[in-house]
GROMACS .gro file of C-alpha atoms in nm:
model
  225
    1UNK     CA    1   0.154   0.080   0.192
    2UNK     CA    2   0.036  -0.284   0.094
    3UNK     CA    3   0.212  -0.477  -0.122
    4UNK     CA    4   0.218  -0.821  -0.316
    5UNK     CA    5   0.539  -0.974  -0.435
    6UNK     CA    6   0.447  -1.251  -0.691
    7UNK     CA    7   0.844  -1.430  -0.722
    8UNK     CA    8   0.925  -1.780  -0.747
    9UNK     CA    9   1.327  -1.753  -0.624
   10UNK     CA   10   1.357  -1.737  -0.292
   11UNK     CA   11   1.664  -1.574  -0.277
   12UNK     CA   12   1.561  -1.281  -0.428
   13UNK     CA   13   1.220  -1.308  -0.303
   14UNK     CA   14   1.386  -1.261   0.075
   15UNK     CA   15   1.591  -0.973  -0.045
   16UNK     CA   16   1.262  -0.808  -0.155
   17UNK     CA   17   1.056  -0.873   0.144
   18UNK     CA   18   1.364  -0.757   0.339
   19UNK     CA   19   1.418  -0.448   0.179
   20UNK     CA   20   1.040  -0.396   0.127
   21UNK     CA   21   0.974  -0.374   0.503
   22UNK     CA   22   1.259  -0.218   0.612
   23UNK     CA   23   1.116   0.100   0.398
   24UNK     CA   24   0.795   0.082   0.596
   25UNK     CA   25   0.543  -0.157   0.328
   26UNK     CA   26   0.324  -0.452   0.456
   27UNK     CA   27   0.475  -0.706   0.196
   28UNK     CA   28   0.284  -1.008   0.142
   29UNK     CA   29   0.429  -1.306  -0.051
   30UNK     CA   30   0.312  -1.525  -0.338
   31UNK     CA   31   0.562  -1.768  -0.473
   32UNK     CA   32   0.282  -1.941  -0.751
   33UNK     CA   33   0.037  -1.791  -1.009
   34UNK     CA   34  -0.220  -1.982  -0.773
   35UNK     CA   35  -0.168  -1.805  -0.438
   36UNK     CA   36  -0.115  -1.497  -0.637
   37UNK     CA   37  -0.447  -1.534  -0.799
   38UNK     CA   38  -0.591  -1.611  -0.474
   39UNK     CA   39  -0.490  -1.377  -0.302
   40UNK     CA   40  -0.592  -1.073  -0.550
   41UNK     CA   41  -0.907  -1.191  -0.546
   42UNK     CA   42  -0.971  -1.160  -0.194
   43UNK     CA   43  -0.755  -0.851  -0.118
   44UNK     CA   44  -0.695  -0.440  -0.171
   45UNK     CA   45  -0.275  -0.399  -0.270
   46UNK     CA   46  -0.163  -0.020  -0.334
   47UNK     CA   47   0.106  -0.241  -0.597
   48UNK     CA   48   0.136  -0.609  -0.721
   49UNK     CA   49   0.481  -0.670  -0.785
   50UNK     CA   50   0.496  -0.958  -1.000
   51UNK     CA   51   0.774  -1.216  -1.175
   52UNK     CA   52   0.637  -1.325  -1.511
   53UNK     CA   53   0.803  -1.677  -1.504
   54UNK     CA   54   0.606  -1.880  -1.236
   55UNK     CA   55   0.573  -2.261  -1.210
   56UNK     CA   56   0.238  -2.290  -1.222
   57UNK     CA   57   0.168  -1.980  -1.490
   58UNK     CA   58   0.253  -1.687  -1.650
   59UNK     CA   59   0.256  -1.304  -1.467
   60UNK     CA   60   0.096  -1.156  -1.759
   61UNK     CA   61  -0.222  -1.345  -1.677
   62UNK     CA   62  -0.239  -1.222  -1.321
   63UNK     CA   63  -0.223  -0.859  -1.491
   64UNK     CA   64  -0.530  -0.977  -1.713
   65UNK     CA   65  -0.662  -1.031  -1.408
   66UNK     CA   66  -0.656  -0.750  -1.205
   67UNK     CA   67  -0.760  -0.471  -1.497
   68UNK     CA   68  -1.025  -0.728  -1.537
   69UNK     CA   69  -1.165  -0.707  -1.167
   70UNK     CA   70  -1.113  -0.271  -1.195
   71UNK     CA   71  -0.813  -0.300  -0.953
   72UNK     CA   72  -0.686   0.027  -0.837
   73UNK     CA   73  -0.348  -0.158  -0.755
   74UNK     CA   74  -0.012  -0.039  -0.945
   75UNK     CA   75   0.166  -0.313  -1.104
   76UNK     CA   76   0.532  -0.338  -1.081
   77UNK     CA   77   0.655  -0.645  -1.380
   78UNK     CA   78   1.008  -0.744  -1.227
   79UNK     CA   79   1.180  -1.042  -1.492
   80UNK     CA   80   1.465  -1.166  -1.662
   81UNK     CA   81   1.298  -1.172  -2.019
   82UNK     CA   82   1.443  -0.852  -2.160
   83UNK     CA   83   1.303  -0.874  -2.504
   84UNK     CA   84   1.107  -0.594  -2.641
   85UNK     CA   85   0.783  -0.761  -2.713
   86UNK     CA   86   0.732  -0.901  -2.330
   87UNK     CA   87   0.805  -0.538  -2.232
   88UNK     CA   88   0.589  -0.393  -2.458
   89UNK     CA   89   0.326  -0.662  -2.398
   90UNK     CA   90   0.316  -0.618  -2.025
   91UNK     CA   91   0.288  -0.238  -2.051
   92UNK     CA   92   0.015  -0.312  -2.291
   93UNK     CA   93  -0.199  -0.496  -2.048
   94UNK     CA   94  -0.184  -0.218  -1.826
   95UNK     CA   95   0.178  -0.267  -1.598
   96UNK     CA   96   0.310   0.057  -1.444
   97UNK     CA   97   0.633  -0.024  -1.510
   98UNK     CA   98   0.903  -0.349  -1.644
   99UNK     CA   99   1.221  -0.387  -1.433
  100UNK     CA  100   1.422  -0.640  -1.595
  101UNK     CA  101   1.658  -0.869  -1.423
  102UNK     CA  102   1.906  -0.871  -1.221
  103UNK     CA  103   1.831  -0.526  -1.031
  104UNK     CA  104   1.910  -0.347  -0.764
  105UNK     CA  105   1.723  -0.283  -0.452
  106UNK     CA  106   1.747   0.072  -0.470
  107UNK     CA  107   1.591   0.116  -0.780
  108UNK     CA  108   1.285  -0.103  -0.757
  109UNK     CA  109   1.217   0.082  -0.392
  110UNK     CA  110   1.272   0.367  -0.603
  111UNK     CA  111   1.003   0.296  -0.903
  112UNK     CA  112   0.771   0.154  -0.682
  113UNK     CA  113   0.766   0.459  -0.466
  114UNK     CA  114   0.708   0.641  -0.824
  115UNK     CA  115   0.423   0.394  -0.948
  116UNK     CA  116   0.260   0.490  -0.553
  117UNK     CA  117   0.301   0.810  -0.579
  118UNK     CA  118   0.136   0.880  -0.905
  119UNK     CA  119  -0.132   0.633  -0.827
  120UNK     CA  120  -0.212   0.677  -0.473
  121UNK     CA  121  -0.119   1.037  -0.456
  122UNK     CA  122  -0.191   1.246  -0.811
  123UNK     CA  123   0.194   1.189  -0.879
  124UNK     CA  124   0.251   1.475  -0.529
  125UNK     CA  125   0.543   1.434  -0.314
  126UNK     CA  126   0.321   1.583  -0.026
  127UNK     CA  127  -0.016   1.501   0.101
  128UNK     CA  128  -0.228   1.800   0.208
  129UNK     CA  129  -0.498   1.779   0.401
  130UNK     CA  130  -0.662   2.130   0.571
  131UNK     CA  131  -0.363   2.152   0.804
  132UNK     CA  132  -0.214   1.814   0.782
  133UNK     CA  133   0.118   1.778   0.567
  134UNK     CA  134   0.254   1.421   0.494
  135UNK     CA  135   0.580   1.334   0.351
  136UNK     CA  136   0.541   0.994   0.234
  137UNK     CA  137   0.882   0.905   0.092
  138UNK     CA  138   1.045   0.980   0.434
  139UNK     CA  139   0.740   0.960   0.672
  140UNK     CA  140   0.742   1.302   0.809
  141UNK     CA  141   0.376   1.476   0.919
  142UNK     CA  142   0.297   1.838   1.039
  143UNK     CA  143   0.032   1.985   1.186
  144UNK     CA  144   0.022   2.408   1.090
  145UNK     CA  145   0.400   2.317   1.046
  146UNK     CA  146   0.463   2.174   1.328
  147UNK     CA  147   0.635   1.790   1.329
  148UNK     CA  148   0.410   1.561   1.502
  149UNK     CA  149   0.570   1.228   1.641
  150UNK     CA  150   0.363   0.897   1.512
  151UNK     CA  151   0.376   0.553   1.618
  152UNK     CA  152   0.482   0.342   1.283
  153UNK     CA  153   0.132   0.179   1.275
  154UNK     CA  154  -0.050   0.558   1.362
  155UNK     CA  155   0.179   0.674   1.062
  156UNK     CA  156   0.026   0.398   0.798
  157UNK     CA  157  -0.294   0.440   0.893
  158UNK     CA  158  -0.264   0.844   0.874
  159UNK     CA  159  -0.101   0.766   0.494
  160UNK     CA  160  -0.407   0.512   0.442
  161UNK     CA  161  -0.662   0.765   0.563
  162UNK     CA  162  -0.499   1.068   0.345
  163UNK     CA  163  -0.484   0.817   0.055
  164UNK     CA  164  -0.859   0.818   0.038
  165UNK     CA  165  -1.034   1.143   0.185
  166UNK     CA  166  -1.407   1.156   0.226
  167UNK     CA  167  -1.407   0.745   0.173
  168UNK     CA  168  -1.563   0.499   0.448
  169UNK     CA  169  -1.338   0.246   0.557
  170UNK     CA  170  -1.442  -0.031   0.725
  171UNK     CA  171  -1.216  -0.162   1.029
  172UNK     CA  172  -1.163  -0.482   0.824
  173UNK     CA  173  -1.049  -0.322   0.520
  174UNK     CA  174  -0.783  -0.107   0.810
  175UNK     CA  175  -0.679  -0.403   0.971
  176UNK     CA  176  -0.571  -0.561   0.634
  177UNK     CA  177  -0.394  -0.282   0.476
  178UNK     CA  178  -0.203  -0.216   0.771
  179UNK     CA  179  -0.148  -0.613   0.923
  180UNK     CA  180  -0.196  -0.818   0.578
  181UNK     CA  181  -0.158  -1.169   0.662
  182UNK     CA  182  -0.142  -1.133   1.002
  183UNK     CA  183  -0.519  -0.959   1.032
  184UNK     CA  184  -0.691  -1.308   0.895
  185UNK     CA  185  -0.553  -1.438   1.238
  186UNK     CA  186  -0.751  -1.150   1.440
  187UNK     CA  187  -1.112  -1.315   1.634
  188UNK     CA  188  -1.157  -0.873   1.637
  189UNK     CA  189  -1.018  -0.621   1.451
  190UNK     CA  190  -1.066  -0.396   1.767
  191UNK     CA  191  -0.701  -0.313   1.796
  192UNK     CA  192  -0.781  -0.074   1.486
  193UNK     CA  193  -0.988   0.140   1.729
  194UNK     CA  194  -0.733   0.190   1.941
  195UNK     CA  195  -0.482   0.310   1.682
  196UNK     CA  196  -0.752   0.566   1.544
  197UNK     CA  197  -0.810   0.732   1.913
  198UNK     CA  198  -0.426   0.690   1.990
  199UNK     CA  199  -0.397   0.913   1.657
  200UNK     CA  200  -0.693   1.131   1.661
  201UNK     CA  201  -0.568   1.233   1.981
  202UNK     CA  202  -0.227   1.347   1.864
  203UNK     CA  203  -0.352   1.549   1.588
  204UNK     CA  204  -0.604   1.732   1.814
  205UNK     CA  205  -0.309   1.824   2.110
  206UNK     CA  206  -0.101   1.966   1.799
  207UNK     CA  207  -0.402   2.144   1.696
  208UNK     CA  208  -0.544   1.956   1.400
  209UNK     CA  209  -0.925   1.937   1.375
  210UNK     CA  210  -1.135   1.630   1.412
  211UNK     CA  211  -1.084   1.513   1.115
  212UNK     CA  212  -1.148   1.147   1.164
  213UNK     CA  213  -1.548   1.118   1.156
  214UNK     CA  214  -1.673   0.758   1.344
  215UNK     CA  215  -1.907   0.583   1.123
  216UNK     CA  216  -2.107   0.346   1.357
  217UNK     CA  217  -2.168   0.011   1.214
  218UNK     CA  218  -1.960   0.095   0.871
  219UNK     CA  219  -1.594   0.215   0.984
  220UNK     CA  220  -1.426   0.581   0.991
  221UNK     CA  221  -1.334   0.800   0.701
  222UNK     CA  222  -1.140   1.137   0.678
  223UNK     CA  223  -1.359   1.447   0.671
  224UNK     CA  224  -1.405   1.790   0.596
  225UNK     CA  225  -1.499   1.988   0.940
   0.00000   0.00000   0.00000
């Protein structure tokens, strides 16, 4: 999972990112409105966590601005302004969720896993697909019930893949949801092949059908076969 953390402190911003990829997530960082803007403009983020109080702005704007652009993104508000009316405000714009300040780890892991679930995955603790199980909390798969051992990146792009059956994705749109920052970098996103054979081969030794369908010139998507 691909996320945005829009915080000014860098203290707590650390802690985040820290604790963020320990649990598995491609975090991405935006300490101003302005590279938070940016950024949201250009790319696809399963949540936007975001700080209200920035230098340059206010968070509430960058809410405005993804329900403007139709963003499928969940929206996390993390700040220290308790009062009912910011609450109520950014919940009105369209927020998943207000976690006011000071917080603990646990429970913004906890809530954002919550606001993913429900968004990403119709609010199920299990992804089924034909005879695929995913456990996305604690990153278990089986195949007809069987555990199946994944490499951490064949894992996310599994999750990414079961997030959005029957949908062509482009190796682009792969690289970035699994690499963020570090795919603009790439000359070639041909790696991603590599991680879709390396998995496609796994699931067919444990029995799983070919589920992963090769769409020449436009990317792969998960199919019914």
């Amino acid at each position: 999972m691909k996320i945005l953390l829009v915080e000014d402190e860098p203290g707590l911003r650390s802690a985040i990112v820290d604790c963020l990829v320990q649990d598995g997530y491609v975090c991405e960082i935006a300490p101003t409105y302005a590279l938070a803007h940016e950024k949201i403009k250009l790319y696809q983020y399963d949540c936007v966590v975001v700080d209200l109080t920035l230098p340059d702005g206010n968070g509430l704007d960058l809410i405005r601005a993804l329900k403007a652009d139709g963003s499928a993104a969940g929206v996390l508000i993390i700040s220290a302004r308790a009062a009912l009316d910011d609450r109520l405000t950014g919940l009105g714009l369209g927020a998943d969720d207000y976690l006011v300040k000071p917080f603990h780890l646990s429970e913004l892991n906890a809530r954002l896993k919550a606001i993913i679930r429900r968004r990403q995955f119709q609010g199920q603790q299990q992804l089924v697909f034909r005879d695929l199980v995913a456990w996305p909390d604690d990153g278990r798969v089986f195949v007809h019930g069987a555990p199946i051992a994944l490499t951490k990146k064949e894992y996310d792009l599994l999750l990414y893949l079961l997030a959005n059956p029957q949908r062509v994705l482009t190796k682009e749109a792969i690289a970035e949801h699994l690499w963020g920052d570090e795919a603009d970098a790439s000359d070639s996103f041909d790696y991603v092949y590599t991680h879709l054979k390396n998995l496609r081969k796994k699931l067919q030794e444990k029995g799983a059908g070919d589920y992963i369908q090769t769409i020449y010139g436009l990317g792969y998507r998960l199919r019914d076969v």
